Amino acid sequence: MTVPKVLDREVGNEQTSTSAEMDLDAQGPAADLVRVYLNGIGKTALLTAAEEVELAKRIEAGVFAQHMLETKSGLTDVRRGELRALIRDGHVAKNHLLEANLRLVVSLAKRYTGRGMPLLDLIQEGNLGLIRAVEKFDYTKGFKFSTYATWWIRQAITRGMADQGRTIRLPVHLVEQVNKLARIKRDLHQQLGREATNEELAKESGLSPDKVSDLLDHARDPVSLDMPVGTEEDAPLGDFIEDSDATDAESAVISGLLQDDLRRVLATLEPREQAVIRLRYGLEDGQPRTLDQIGKQFGLSRERVRQIEREVMAKLRQGERAARLRAYAS
């Protein structure tokens, strides 16, 4: 059987031997599953361009028959039986076209290993793209199916990586840029015999050095806070990271003293004055009230509440009250 050139280029010698495929995931617990899968898909022969067209025609006939069966009324039992037969044959043709191109998915999925998703997951995402390609393929345009399907498979894999492969998810377009830069970085490493600088990556990729730096940051894998560090590796990384939200002991003590002194100062005011200030500044629950809200609660006008607030603030700025609170102003 003649192997389509595109498949031959993408899959290499995989149509005659699966030994190269069997070590794709030789490391890790999924190795046996990978071997079983690759052995299974290797049993379906590759297709010629003419066979691809023939299968596409049968798929198209099945889709049309399904449409006829659902939309046409008054069909005879014989005609309905003929349409159902075409639908079944279309499903058979679709499965055949899918199975014959599963190795193309594996070939493309291999290129994305080591980036956060297991090979089997990459293959699964690629298979979804292959299904989409079968459904969208237009044989009348003269393209080989493998050429058309390659784009759909790659798109499905990169989208799957964006959605599932990273702890911190990135937009699909950003994943594609990161992957492109990773390929350039590998190529330059082979050419130069060392890691390429950001300037060299920028020149080769046509991006600015700042953009290259951003993409390289996005490509970094997250580090677990439970990762052991130190010469003895007896302490987790998280123990050495400052908690910016944590309140230190000194601040906690000062806050407590302020609350006590504020309570004593307010106790020297009239009960209504205390209540207005507590509500106005949210001293009880952290939710400041508006003048209107306070006025409604006490049956006062907005201006009367404002007047009470000004009078109280004037009292707090004078005498012993001010002296008690002034130490916290800094």
mmCIF file of C-alpha atoms in Angstrom:
data_model
loop_
_atom_site.group_PDB
_atom_site.id
_atom_site.type_symbol
_atom_site.label_atom_id
_atom_site.label_comp_id
_atom_site.label_asym_id
_atom_site.label_seq_id
_atom_site.Cartn_x
_atom_site.Cartn_y
_atom_site.Cartn_z
ATOM 1 C CA MET A 1 0.000 0.000 0.000
ATOM 2 C CA THR A 2 1.268 3.462 -0.823
ATOM 3 C CA VAL A 3 1.745 5.649 2.231
ATOM 4 C CA PRO A 4 0.585 9.267 1.843
ATOM 5 C CA LYS A 5 3.642 11.517 1.846
ATOM 6 C CA VAL A 6 2.397 13.686 4.685
ATOM 7 C CA LEU A 7 1.814 10.684 6.917
ATOM 8 C CA ASP A 8 5.169 9.289 5.926
ATOM 9 C CA ARG A 9 6.813 12.581 6.893
ATOM 10 C CA GLU A 10 4.907 12.905 10.182
ATOM 11 C CA VAL A 11 5.033 9.309 11.329
ATOM 12 C CA GLY A 12 8.341 8.213 9.864
ATOM 13 C CA ASN A 13 8.836 4.476 10.070
ATOM 14 C CA GLU A 14 6.002 3.937 12.524
ATOM 15 C CA GLN A 15 3.846 2.233 9.890
ATOM 16 C CA THR A 16 6.146 -0.797 9.885
ATOM 17 C CA SER A 17 7.223 -0.978 13.523
ATOM 18 C CA THR A 18 5.879 0.183 16.842
ATOM 19 C CA SER A 19 9.118 -0.403 18.719
ATOM 20 C CA ALA A 20 10.001 3.281 18.555
ATOM 21 C CA GLU A 21 6.551 4.191 19.845
ATOM 22 C CA MET A 22 6.625 1.751 22.723
ATOM 23 C CA ASP A 23 9.218 3.761 24.627
ATOM 24 C CA LEU A 24 7.355 7.057 24.331
ATOM 25 C CA ASP A 25 6.290 6.832 27.949
ATOM 26 C CA ALA A 26 8.787 4.301 29.216
ATOM 27 C CA GLN A 27 9.049 6.161 32.514
ATOM 28 C CA GLY A 28 6.229 6.211 35.001
ATOM 29 C CA PRO A 29 3.203 4.085 35.889
ATOM 30 C CA ALA A 30 1.415 4.734 32.589
ATOM 31 C CA ALA A 31 4.055 2.917 30.521
ATOM 32 C CA ASP A 32 2.054 -0.300 30.145
ATOM 33 C CA LEU A 33 -1.082 1.591 29.098
ATOM 34 C CA VAL A 34 0.907 3.455 26.462
ATOM 35 C CA ARG A 35 2.298 0.208 25.074
ATOM 36 C CA VAL A 36 -1.140 -1.386 24.911
ATOM 37 C CA TYR A 37 -2.587 1.648 23.141
ATOM 38 C CA LEU A 38 0.240 1.918 20.608
ATOM 39 C CA ASN A 39 0.106 -1.787 19.828
ATOM 40 C CA GLY A 40 -3.633 -1.513 19.270
ATOM 41 C CA ILE A 41 -3.576 1.418 16.866
ATOM 42 C CA GLY A 42 -0.729 -0.105 14.888
ATOM 43 C CA LYS A 43 -3.046 -2.837 13.581
ATOM 44 C CA THR A 44 -5.002 -0.468 11.307
ATOM 45 C CA ALA A 45 -3.417 0.060 7.897
ATOM 46 C CA LEU A 46 -2.694 3.567 6.661
ATOM 47 C CA LEU A 47 -4.828 4.954 3.845
ATOM 48 C CA THR A 48 -4.076 6.139 0.357
ATOM 49 C CA ALA A 49 -5.438 9.489 -0.790
ATOM 50 C CA ALA A 50 -8.086 7.683 -2.853
ATOM 51 C CA GLU A 51 -9.201 5.638 0.148
ATOM 52 C CA GLU A 52 -9.480 8.819 2.227
ATOM 53 C CA VAL A 53 -11.786 10.344 -0.391
ATOM 54 C CA GLU A 54 -13.909 7.202 -0.554
ATOM 55 C CA LEU A 55 -14.372 7.162 3.211
ATOM 56 C CA ALA A 56 -15.161 10.893 3.231
ATOM 57 C CA LYS A 57 -17.876 10.342 0.628
ATOM 58 C CA ARG A 58 -19.463 7.602 2.726
ATOM 59 C CA ILE A 59 -19.349 9.848 5.799
ATOM 60 C CA GLU A 60 -20.984 12.652 3.824
ATOM 61 C CA ALA A 61 -23.689 10.281 2.582
ATOM 62 C CA GLY A 62 -24.409 9.193 6.143
ATOM 63 C CA VAL A 63 -24.701 12.796 7.353
ATOM 64 C CA PHE A 64 -27.062 13.634 4.497
ATOM 65 C CA ALA A 65 -29.139 10.519 5.195
ATOM 66 C CA GLN A 66 -29.424 11.535 8.845
ATOM 67 C CA HIS A 67 -30.653 14.970 7.771
ATOM 68 C CA MET A 68 -33.211 13.434 5.401
ATOM 69 C CA LEU A 69 -34.496 11.063 8.055
ATOM 70 C CA GLU A 70 -34.970 13.889 10.563
ATOM 71 C CA THR A 71 -36.513 16.508 8.265
ATOM 72 C CA LYS A 72 -38.440 14.689 5.533
ATOM 73 C CA SER A 73 -41.964 13.538 6.199
ATOM 74 C CA GLY A 74 -43.914 10.928 4.264
ATOM 75 C CA LEU A 75 -40.943 8.606 3.709
ATOM 76 C CA THR A 76 -41.807 4.990 2.991
ATOM 77 C CA ASP A 77 -40.560 2.230 5.248
ATOM 78 C CA VAL A 78 -38.253 1.045 2.468
ATOM 79 C CA ARG A 79 -36.733 4.509 2.058
ATOM 80 C CA ARG A 80 -36.285 4.846 5.809
ATOM 81 C CA GLY A 81 -34.471 1.527 5.872
ATOM 82 C CA GLU A 82 -32.162 2.682 3.064
ATOM 83 C CA LEU A 83 -31.365 5.914 4.907
ATOM 84 C CA ARG A 84 -30.620 4.059 8.137
ATOM 85 C CA ALA A 85 -28.253 1.773 6.236
ATOM 86 C CA LEU A 86 -26.418 4.826 4.849
ATOM 87 C CA ILE A 87 -26.175 6.293 8.350
ATOM 88 C CA ARG A 88 -24.672 3.076 9.727
ATOM 89 C CA ASP A 89 -22.222 2.894 6.839
ATOM 90 C CA GLY A 90 -21.241 6.527 7.454
ATOM 91 C CA HIS A 91 -20.440 5.700 11.079
ATOM 92 C CA VAL A 92 -18.320 2.737 9.972
ATOM 93 C CA ALA A 93 -16.433 4.942 7.499
ATOM 94 C CA LYS A 94 -15.895 7.628 10.145
ATOM 95 C CA ASN A 95 -14.434 5.113 12.589
ATOM 96 C CA HIS A 96 -12.179 3.701 9.869
ATOM 97 C CA LEU A 97 -10.838 7.154 8.970
ATOM 98 C CA LEU A 98 -10.265 7.916 12.652
ATOM 99 C CA GLU A 99 -8.499 4.643 13.431
ATOM 100 C CA ALA A 100 -6.246 4.923 10.396
ATOM 101 C CA ASN A 101 -4.971 8.311 11.587
ATOM 102 C CA LEU A 102 -4.447 7.638 15.292
ATOM 103 C CA ARG A 103 -0.718 7.230 14.679
ATOM 104 C CA LEU A 104 -0.616 10.755 13.297
ATOM 105 C CA VAL A 105 -2.002 11.955 16.635
ATOM 106 C CA VAL A 106 0.711 10.059 18.524
ATOM 107 C CA SER A 107 3.406 11.506 16.270
ATOM 108 C CA LEU A 108 2.228 15.041 16.971
ATOM 109 C CA ALA A 109 1.551 14.453 20.681
ATOM 110 C CA LYS A 110 5.146 13.256 21.212
ATOM 111 C CA ARG A 111 6.370 16.770 20.436
ATOM 112 C CA TYR A 112 4.549 18.199 23.461
ATOM 113 C CA THR A 113 5.770 15.761 26.121
ATOM 114 C CA GLY A 114 7.603 17.096 29.146
ATOM 115 C CA ARG A 115 5.441 20.209 29.406
ATOM 116 C CA GLY A 116 3.082 19.282 32.198
ATOM 117 C CA MET A 117 0.795 16.652 30.646
ATOM 118 C CA PRO A 118 1.309 12.869 30.404
ATOM 119 C CA LEU A 119 1.583 11.435 26.908
ATOM 120 C CA LEU A 120 -1.734 9.593 27.149
ATOM 121 C CA ASP A 121 -3.516 12.831 28.039
ATOM 122 C CA LEU A 122 -1.866 14.602 25.108
ATOM 123 C CA ILE A 123 -2.998 11.790 22.807
ATOM 124 C CA GLN A 124 -6.533 12.018 24.157
ATOM 125 C CA GLU A 125 -6.656 15.758 23.456
ATOM 126 C CA GLY A 126 -5.220 15.168 19.986
ATOM 127 C CA ASN A 127 -7.844 12.518 19.293
ATOM 128 C CA LEU A 128 -10.552 15.097 20.004
ATOM 129 C CA GLY A 129 -8.954 17.294 17.363
ATOM 130 C CA LEU A 130 -8.853 14.345 14.967
ATOM 131 C CA ILE A 131 -12.584 13.758 15.453
ATOM 132 C CA ARG A 132 -13.218 17.413 14.706
ATOM 133 C CA ALA A 133 -11.096 17.159 11.566
ATOM 134 C CA VAL A 134 -13.086 14.154 10.326
ATOM 135 C CA GLU A 135 -16.319 16.070 10.842
ATOM 136 C CA LYS A 136 -15.051 19.182 9.033
ATOM 137 C CA PHE A 137 -13.054 17.555 6.204
ATOM 138 C CA ASP A 138 -14.070 18.628 2.677
ATOM 139 C CA TYR A 139 -12.634 16.100 0.222
ATOM 140 C CA THR A 140 -13.704 18.199 -2.776
ATOM 141 C CA LYS A 141 -10.918 20.729 -2.112
ATOM 142 C CA GLY A 142 -8.246 18.208 -3.012
ATOM 143 C CA PHE A 143 -6.272 18.220 0.247
ATOM 144 C CA LYS A 144 -5.059 15.010 1.823
ATOM 145 C CA PHE A 145 -6.837 14.343 5.059
ATOM 146 C CA SER A 146 -3.606 14.080 7.045
ATOM 147 C CA THR A 147 -2.572 17.570 5.945
ATOM 148 C CA TYR A 148 -5.928 18.978 7.022
ATOM 149 C CA ALA A 149 -6.096 17.017 10.277
ATOM 150 C CA THR A 150 -2.646 18.080 11.472
ATOM 151 C CA TRP A 151 -3.847 21.629 12.196
ATOM 152 C CA TRP A 152 -6.890 20.440 14.167
ATOM 153 C CA ILE A 153 -4.837 17.953 16.180
ATOM 154 C CA ARG A 154 -2.184 20.511 17.120
ATOM 155 C CA GLN A 155 -4.826 23.047 18.090
ATOM 156 C CA ALA A 156 -6.625 20.526 20.307
ATOM 157 C CA ILE A 157 -3.389 19.523 22.035
ATOM 158 C CA THR A 158 -2.306 23.101 22.762
ATOM 159 C CA ARG A 159 -5.767 23.979 24.040
ATOM 160 C CA GLY A 160 -5.748 20.898 26.238
ATOM 161 C CA MET A 161 -2.367 21.890 27.635
ATOM 162 C CA ALA A 162 -3.663 25.383 28.372
ATOM 163 C CA ASP A 163 -6.702 23.996 30.216
ATOM 164 C CA GLN A 164 -5.257 21.005 32.026
ATOM 165 C CA GLY A 165 -1.487 20.844 31.866
ATOM 166 C CA ARG A 166 -0.579 23.703 34.168
ATOM 167 C CA THR A 167 -1.289 24.432 37.798
ATOM 168 C CA ILE A 168 -1.667 28.063 36.715
ATOM 169 C CA ARG A 169 -3.668 28.123 33.504
ATOM 170 C CA LEU A 170 -2.586 30.348 30.642
ATOM 171 C CA PRO A 171 -4.588 31.668 27.686
ATOM 172 C CA VAL A 172 -4.270 29.457 24.610
ATOM 173 C CA HIS A 173 -2.482 32.130 22.555
ATOM 174 C CA LEU A 174 0.073 32.508 25.355
ATOM 175 C CA VAL A 175 0.654 28.750 25.509
ATOM 176 C CA GLU A 176 1.370 28.764 21.771
ATOM 177 C CA GLN A 177 3.913 31.586 22.199
ATOM 178 C CA VAL A 178 5.583 29.779 25.104
ATOM 179 C CA ASN A 179 5.803 26.563 23.067
ATOM 180 C CA LYS A 180 7.260 28.383 20.057
ATOM 181 C CA LEU A 181 9.900 30.059 22.219
ATOM 182 C CA ALA A 182 10.727 26.700 23.832
ATOM 183 C CA ARG A 183 11.421 25.215 20.380
ATOM 184 C CA ILE A 184 13.654 28.154 19.459
ATOM 185 C CA LYS A 185 15.473 27.823 22.780
ATOM 186 C CA ARG A 186 16.178 24.117 22.157
ATOM 187 C CA ASP A 187 17.390 24.779 18.606
ATOM 188 C CA LEU A 188 19.764 27.526 19.733
ATOM 189 C CA HIS A 189 21.091 25.322 22.523
ATOM 190 C CA GLN A 190 22.005 22.685 19.942
ATOM 191 C CA GLN A 191 23.632 25.258 17.667
ATOM 192 C CA LEU A 192 25.547 27.179 20.346
ATOM 193 C CA GLY A 193 26.331 24.352 22.752
ATOM 194 C CA ARG A 194 25.039 26.492 25.632
ATOM 195 C CA GLU A 195 21.889 28.192 26.859
ATOM 196 C CA ALA A 196 20.881 31.111 24.643
ATOM 197 C CA THR A 197 20.630 34.566 26.205
ATOM 198 C CA ASN A 198 17.375 36.512 26.190
ATOM 199 C CA GLU A 199 18.835 38.824 23.552
ATOM 200 C CA GLU A 200 19.666 35.872 21.291
ATOM 201 C CA LEU A 201 16.197 34.426 21.787
ATOM 202 C CA ALA A 202 14.659 37.810 21.001
ATOM 203 C CA LYS A 203 16.656 38.144 17.781
ATOM 204 C CA GLU A 204 15.751 34.645 16.616
ATOM 205 C CA SER A 205 12.061 34.908 17.536
ATOM 206 C CA GLY A 206 11.480 38.492 16.448
ATOM 207 C CA LEU A 207 10.194 39.402 19.910
ATOM 208 C CA SER A 208 11.450 42.089 22.255
ATOM 209 C CA PRO A 209 13.789 41.030 25.102
ATOM 210 C CA ASP A 210 11.119 42.068 27.630
ATOM 211 C CA LYS A 211 8.532 39.865 25.893
ATOM 212 C CA VAL A 212 10.984 36.955 25.859
ATOM 213 C CA SER A 213 11.587 37.433 29.586
ATOM 214 C CA ASP A 214 7.841 37.433 30.263
ATOM 215 C CA LEU A 215 7.294 34.247 28.241
ATOM 216 C CA LEU A 216 10.161 32.483 30.009
ATOM 217 C CA ASP A 217 8.589 33.423 33.344
ATOM 218 C CA HIS A 218 5.266 31.971 32.181
ATOM 219 C CA ALA A 219 7.048 28.755 31.186
ATOM 220 C CA ARG A 220 8.365 28.126 34.685
ATOM 221 C CA ASP A 221 6.751 25.301 36.621
ATOM 222 C CA PRO A 222 5.310 26.070 40.075
ATOM 223 C CA VAL A 223 7.336 24.892 43.077
ATOM 224 C CA SER A 224 5.636 23.130 45.963
ATOM 225 C CA LEU A 225 5.855 24.879 49.329
ATOM 226 C CA ASP A 226 6.312 21.397 50.821
ATOM 227 C CA MET A 227 9.529 20.809 48.847
ATOM 228 C CA PRO A 228 12.385 20.011 51.293
ATOM 229 C CA VAL A 229 15.287 22.483 51.224
ATOM 230 C CA GLY A 230 18.562 23.032 53.052
ATOM 231 C CA THR A 231 21.651 20.890 53.355
ATOM 232 C CA GLU A 232 19.769 18.301 55.396
ATOM 233 C CA GLU A 233 16.535 18.761 53.417
ATOM 234 C CA ASP A 234 14.687 18.666 56.717
ATOM 235 C CA ALA A 235 12.588 21.815 56.337
ATOM 236 C CA PRO A 236 9.880 22.685 53.782
ATOM 237 C CA LEU A 237 10.326 25.687 51.506
ATOM 238 C CA GLY A 238 7.183 27.283 52.922
ATOM 239 C CA ASP A 239 8.907 27.783 56.297
ATOM 240 C CA PHE A 240 11.295 30.284 54.706
ATOM 241 C CA ILE A 241 8.694 32.441 52.935
ATOM 242 C CA GLU A 242 7.437 35.534 54.712
ATOM 243 C CA ASP A 243 3.693 35.825 55.123
ATOM 244 C CA SER A 244 3.006 39.413 54.092
ATOM 245 C CA ASP A 245 -0.527 39.158 55.482
ATOM 246 C CA ALA A 246 0.544 37.968 58.890
ATOM 247 C CA THR A 247 0.401 40.436 61.778
ATOM 248 C CA ASP A 248 3.598 40.599 63.829
ATOM 249 C CA ALA A 249 3.451 40.471 67.615
ATOM 250 C CA GLU A 250 4.315 44.149 68.075
ATOM 251 C CA SER A 251 1.517 45.292 65.757
ATOM 252 C CA ALA A 252 -0.950 43.035 67.538
ATOM 253 C CA VAL A 253 -0.020 44.503 70.930
ATOM 254 C CA ILE A 254 -0.276 48.092 69.680
ATOM 255 C CA SER A 255 -3.643 47.382 68.082
ATOM 256 C CA GLY A 256 -4.923 45.963 71.351
ATOM 257 C CA LEU A 257 -3.719 48.980 73.335
ATOM 258 C CA LEU A 258 -5.330 51.353 70.840
ATOM 259 C CA GLN A 259 -8.665 49.578 71.175
ATOM 260 C CA ASP A 260 -8.496 49.826 74.964
ATOM 261 C CA ASP A 261 -7.586 53.525 74.991
ATOM 262 C CA LEU A 262 -10.177 54.344 72.336
ATOM 263 C CA ARG A 263 -12.821 52.600 74.407
ATOM 264 C CA ARG A 264 -11.857 54.662 77.472
ATOM 265 C CA VAL A 265 -11.895 57.931 75.519
ATOM 266 C CA LEU A 266 -15.298 57.241 73.963
ATOM 267 C CA ALA A 267 -16.673 56.370 77.395
ATOM 268 C CA THR A 268 -16.197 60.027 78.378
ATOM 269 C CA LEU A 269 -18.712 61.113 75.702
ATOM 270 C CA GLU A 270 -22.488 61.232 75.800
ATOM 271 C CA PRO A 271 -24.138 57.902 74.841
ATOM 272 C CA ARG A 272 -25.548 59.303 71.576
ATOM 273 C CA GLU A 273 -22.180 60.837 70.698
ATOM 274 C CA GLN A 274 -20.490 57.484 71.280
ATOM 275 C CA ALA A 275 -23.018 55.686 69.093
ATOM 276 C CA VAL A 276 -22.705 58.198 66.233
ATOM 277 C CA ILE A 277 -18.896 57.970 66.169
ATOM 278 C CA ARG A 278 -18.898 54.156 66.411
ATOM 279 C CA LEU A 279 -21.306 53.897 63.487
ATOM 280 C CA ARG A 280 -19.711 56.665 61.424
ATOM 281 C CA TYR A 281 -16.254 55.028 61.531
ATOM 282 C CA GLY A 282 -17.320 51.382 61.755
ATOM 283 C CA LEU A 283 -15.530 50.854 65.065
ATOM 284 C CA GLU A 284 -17.660 47.844 65.987
ATOM 285 C CA ASP A 285 -17.887 45.865 62.746
ATOM 286 C CA GLY A 286 -15.542 47.605 60.307
ATOM 287 C CA GLN A 287 -18.467 48.928 58.221
ATOM 288 C CA PRO A 288 -18.656 52.763 58.267
ATOM 289 C CA ARG A 289 -22.203 54.170 57.925
ATOM 290 C CA THR A 290 -23.260 57.198 55.919
ATOM 291 C CA LEU A 291 -24.792 60.305 57.472
ATOM 292 C CA ASP A 292 -28.164 59.292 56.030
ATOM 293 C CA GLN A 293 -27.985 55.790 57.521
ATOM 294 C CA ILE A 294 -27.130 57.126 60.978
ATOM 295 C CA GLY A 295 -29.816 59.806 60.747
ATOM 296 C CA LYS A 296 -32.499 57.231 59.951
ATOM 297 C CA GLN A 297 -31.401 55.055 62.853
ATOM 298 C CA PHE A 298 -31.669 57.897 65.387
ATOM 299 C CA GLY A 299 -34.450 59.905 63.757
ATOM 300 C CA LEU A 300 -32.100 62.809 63.012
ATOM 301 C CA SER A 301 -31.461 64.882 59.923
ATOM 302 C CA ARG A 302 -28.322 64.414 57.887
ATOM 303 C CA GLU A 303 -27.065 67.846 58.951
ATOM 304 C CA ARG A 304 -27.686 67.135 62.639
ATOM 305 C CA VAL A 305 -25.591 63.960 62.413
ATOM 306 C CA ARG A 306 -22.819 65.910 60.680
ATOM 307 C CA GLN A 307 -22.971 68.529 63.469
ATOM 308 C CA ILE A 308 -22.665 65.860 66.181
ATOM 309 C CA GLU A 309 -19.693 64.335 64.373
ATOM 310 C CA ARG A 310 -17.902 67.713 64.197
ATOM 311 C CA GLU A 311 -18.556 68.402 67.889
ATOM 312 C CA VAL A 312 -17.205 65.009 68.949
ATOM 313 C CA MET A 313 -14.082 65.315 66.791
ATOM 314 C CA ALA A 314 -13.416 68.727 68.338
ATOM 315 C CA LYS A 315 -13.623 67.188 71.824
ATOM 316 C CA LEU A 316 -11.242 64.373 70.870
ATOM 317 C CA ARG A 317 -8.605 66.874 69.722
ATOM 318 C CA GLN A 318 -8.423 68.572 73.097
ATOM 319 C CA GLY A 319 -7.159 67.871 76.597
ATOM 320 C CA GLU A 320 -6.570 64.455 78.079
ATOM 321 C CA ARG A 321 -8.515 62.685 75.328
ATOM 322 C CA ALA A 322 -6.096 63.963 72.664
ATOM 323 C CA ALA A 323 -3.048 63.149 74.802
ATOM 324 C CA ARG A 324 -4.177 59.544 75.253
ATOM 325 C CA LEU A 325 -4.642 58.945 71.497
ATOM 326 C CA ARG A 326 -1.776 61.081 70.150
ATOM 327 C CA ALA A 327 0.815 58.348 70.692
ATOM 328 C CA TYR A 328 -0.914 56.151 68.098
ATOM 329 C CA ALA A 329 -1.045 58.852 65.415
ATOM 330 C CA SER A 330 2.461 58.049 64.181
#
